[in-house]
XYZ file of C-alpha atoms in Angstrom:
264
model
C 0.000 0.000 0.000
C 1.318 3.456 -0.935
C 1.972 5.862 1.950
C -0.451 8.712 2.646
C 0.650 12.336 2.769
C -1.672 15.049 4.114
C -1.518 18.756 3.313
C -3.742 21.445 4.849
C -4.615 25.039 4.093
C -7.059 27.480 5.657
C -9.536 29.086 3.253
C -10.455 32.757 3.250
C -13.344 32.094 0.852
C -16.504 30.042 1.284
C -16.486 26.289 0.623
C -18.771 26.873 -2.370
C -16.392 29.416 -3.892
C -13.479 27.001 -3.383
C -15.209 23.940 -4.827
C -15.881 25.139 -8.367
C -12.316 26.300 -9.213
C -11.073 22.901 -8.060
C -13.582 21.021 -10.230
C -12.787 23.243 -13.223
C -9.044 23.223 -12.731
C -8.143 19.635 -11.833
C -8.541 18.325 -15.426
C -6.022 20.994 -16.544
C -3.291 19.398 -14.382
C -1.326 17.011 -16.573
C -2.417 13.353 -16.355
C -5.270 14.115 -13.905
C -8.890 12.969 -14.026
C -11.718 13.409 -11.532
C -12.954 9.994 -10.398
C -15.573 11.388 -8.000
C -16.707 15.053 -7.912
C -18.153 14.802 -4.395
C -16.633 15.867 -1.094
C -13.997 14.596 -0.978
C -13.148 15.103 -4.625
C -11.249 11.999 -5.737
C -8.521 12.605 -8.302
C -6.542 9.987 -10.226
C -3.192 10.899 -11.733
C -1.519 8.557 -14.185
C 2.053 7.430 -13.802
C 4.502 9.445 -15.914
C 7.901 7.846 -16.383
C 9.352 10.884 -18.150
C 8.414 13.076 -15.175
C 9.741 10.449 -12.752
C 6.296 10.313 -11.124
C 4.377 7.323 -9.809
C 0.620 7.003 -10.192
C -1.173 9.095 -7.579
C -4.585 9.382 -5.993
C -5.717 12.503 -4.141
C -8.725 13.046 -1.890
C -9.584 16.755 -1.632
C -11.837 17.515 1.328
C -13.392 20.899 2.088
C -14.123 20.850 5.813
C -15.550 24.254 6.704
C -12.640 26.711 6.496
C -10.075 23.922 6.059
C -8.966 22.443 2.729
C -7.345 19.039 3.254
C -5.531 17.174 0.489
C -4.550 13.556 1.157
C -2.325 11.942 -1.465
C -1.588 8.228 -1.847
C 1.495 7.422 -3.883
C 5.055 6.241 -3.895
C 7.956 8.562 -4.559
C 8.452 12.145 -3.409
C 6.195 14.212 -5.685
C 3.299 14.586 -3.220
C 4.162 18.146 -2.030
C 4.461 19.365 -5.621
C 1.107 17.785 -6.541
C -0.544 19.374 -3.479
C 0.821 22.782 -4.477
C -0.611 22.325 -7.977
C -4.029 21.671 -6.418
C -3.826 24.639 -4.046
C -2.711 26.781 -6.987
C -6.085 26.261 -8.677
C -7.761 28.553 -6.122
C -8.088 32.310 -6.734
C -5.423 34.685 -5.436
C -5.934 35.389 -1.750
C -8.134 32.322 -1.243
C -5.623 30.731 1.150
C -4.847 32.306 4.506
C -1.101 32.774 5.039
C -1.672 33.186 8.822
C 0.666 36.196 8.901
C 3.558 34.005 7.755
C 4.755 36.354 5.002
C 4.884 39.322 7.379
C 6.707 37.267 10.022
C 9.257 36.102 7.445
C 9.867 39.710 6.407
C 10.829 40.504 10.019
C 13.452 37.738 10.072
C 17.116 38.488 9.492
C 18.437 37.453 6.087
C 20.659 34.792 7.664
C 17.654 33.301 9.478
C 15.688 32.978 6.236
C 18.632 31.348 4.441
C 19.307 28.753 7.125
C 15.627 27.869 7.561
C 14.531 27.671 3.937
C 13.493 23.995 4.102
C 11.664 24.438 7.411
C 9.815 27.574 6.280
C 8.549 25.855 3.132
C 6.535 23.316 5.109
C 5.397 25.513 7.991
C 2.125 26.623 6.402
C 0.963 23.020 6.538
C 1.134 23.096 10.355
C -0.999 26.201 10.885
C -4.714 25.978 11.613
C -7.839 28.106 11.301
C -7.805 31.085 13.681
C -4.047 30.900 14.255
C -1.609 33.680 13.305
C 2.189 33.783 13.440
C 3.557 36.359 15.880
C 7.269 35.773 15.229
C 9.733 33.391 13.612
C 13.270 32.510 14.635
C 15.863 29.890 13.813
C 17.775 27.840 16.347
C 18.770 24.315 17.231
C 16.630 21.701 18.957
C 18.450 18.469 19.808
C 21.351 19.685 17.616
C 19.115 19.985 14.545
C 18.449 23.302 12.798
C 14.817 24.223 13.380
C 12.371 27.010 12.730
C 10.646 28.256 15.872
C 7.233 29.766 15.202
C 5.386 31.563 17.982
C 1.712 31.805 17.081
C -1.359 33.172 18.817
C -2.066 29.669 20.146
C 1.218 27.765 20.583
C 4.908 27.414 19.839
C 5.948 25.184 16.943
C 9.468 23.827 16.610
C 9.868 22.424 13.105
C 12.941 20.583 11.854
C 12.527 19.657 8.192
C 15.600 18.212 6.584
C 16.066 17.037 3.024
C 14.862 13.492 3.766
C 12.744 13.635 6.918
C 10.983 16.076 9.217
C 9.932 16.474 12.797
C 7.634 18.928 14.553
C 7.215 19.745 18.215
C 4.210 21.599 19.599
C 4.280 23.504 22.891
C 1.120 24.889 24.457
C 1.877 27.946 26.622
C -0.312 26.682 29.482
C 2.019 23.673 29.831
C 5.147 25.832 30.278
C 5.952 26.028 33.998
C 9.316 27.828 33.825
C 11.289 29.926 31.346
C 14.928 30.981 31.466
C 17.169 32.621 28.874
C 20.877 33.167 28.425
C 23.522 34.155 25.930
C 26.871 32.879 24.669
C 29.151 33.563 21.707
C 27.168 31.305 19.372
C 23.885 33.048 20.171
C 21.107 33.039 22.729
C 19.391 30.071 24.325
C 16.072 29.540 26.035
C 15.207 26.749 28.453
C 11.609 25.706 29.015
C 10.047 23.284 31.461
C 7.126 21.779 29.536
C 4.817 19.330 31.316
C 7.696 18.381 33.583
C 10.230 17.882 30.795
C 13.158 20.162 29.954
C 13.499 21.657 26.469
C 16.400 23.809 25.323
C 16.597 25.833 22.130
C 20.164 26.869 21.239
C 21.889 29.103 18.702
C 19.154 31.726 18.515
C 20.055 35.070 17.020
C 20.819 37.634 19.716
C 17.585 39.156 21.002
C 15.377 36.264 19.889
C 15.495 34.344 23.164
C 14.040 37.256 25.107
C 11.385 37.862 22.455
C 10.255 34.238 22.479
C 10.167 34.186 26.295
C 8.059 37.366 26.403
C 5.558 36.000 23.866
C 5.222 32.739 25.812
C 4.589 34.610 29.080
C 1.923 36.794 27.468
C 0.207 33.813 25.869
C 0.315 31.879 29.133
C -1.088 34.835 31.085
C -3.906 35.308 28.581
C -4.929 31.664 29.027
C -4.889 31.996 32.820
C -6.753 35.323 32.907
C -10.435 35.077 33.923
C -12.940 35.685 31.164
C -15.464 38.517 31.259
C -18.246 36.034 31.955
C -16.334 34.588 34.910
C -15.666 38.048 36.320
C -19.259 39.070 35.761
C -20.567 35.954 37.461
C -18.338 36.522 40.463
C -19.474 40.141 40.716
C -23.146 39.130 40.569
C -22.707 36.649 43.419
C -21.052 39.325 45.568
C -23.862 41.791 44.819
C -26.554 39.254 45.693
C -24.805 38.394 48.956
C -24.699 42.057 49.988
C -28.340 42.597 48.999
C -29.407 39.551 51.022
C -27.568 40.896 54.073
C -29.248 44.303 53.712
C -32.633 42.643 53.304
C -32.095 40.464 56.357
C -31.080 43.519 58.366
C -34.275 45.268 57.393
C -32.528 47.978 55.395
C -34.310 46.871 52.201
C -38.006 46.096 51.996
C -39.246 43.000 50.201
C -40.122 45.018 47.099
C -36.807 46.882 47.132
C -34.883 43.624 47.552
C -36.738 41.983 44.664
C -36.113 44.954 42.356
C -32.429 45.211 43.307
C -31.910 41.457 42.853
C -33.470 41.553 39.367
C -31.168 44.452 38.417
C -28.071 42.630 39.680
C -28.999 39.583 37.604
C -29.642 41.706 34.534
C -33.299 40.711 34.388
């Protein structure tokens, strides 16, 4: 059985607006035919010896704002095929999650050394998630791209022949420390009881990553408006009950004040 490879993108257009360009465009991709126009759209691609490409089958699923392409085939042409499919959509139809802007803020040396990792990062981002900053460093002695998003931290090591990703949720980070040496900055995290160290960060990046993690962690821990409001209402009702019991408020006054406190 051929291995499966999954590629994801977040849509900025409606599922209906995404579906028709795919149906119209798939037959224009060389050697492709639509076997089933449903959801998922099933696509068969013939083997092409001259292009050094095995036969392929793709299932294209539109799941709300997510476009998921699953490709079954041998060889290493799956990412290229997925990009051909994504390229059928109109300009601006795919959310870049702030990735282009974050890349523009990277130093030139960071972009050069993380070219392979950056290429596959978009596949890891999900609906409602935006990239706050990008940096390059080393995790377990492998060059990695570190992406701090509005939801998590992603450490992605994508070499020429294999790849690995590590996800860190800010709420699971119990301690953060940073330091510097000649080869760059480092940051140490305690994540769910385990130690994680990121080395060889460009100077200034360690502090930036640490600050983003603290802010994200604090935002998760902060009480919501509804929680605060509920707590305030309980306090108000307790005080009103005490005043009523003491005879300061009449029955009618207590009933009216209680209704106001509850927003009735």
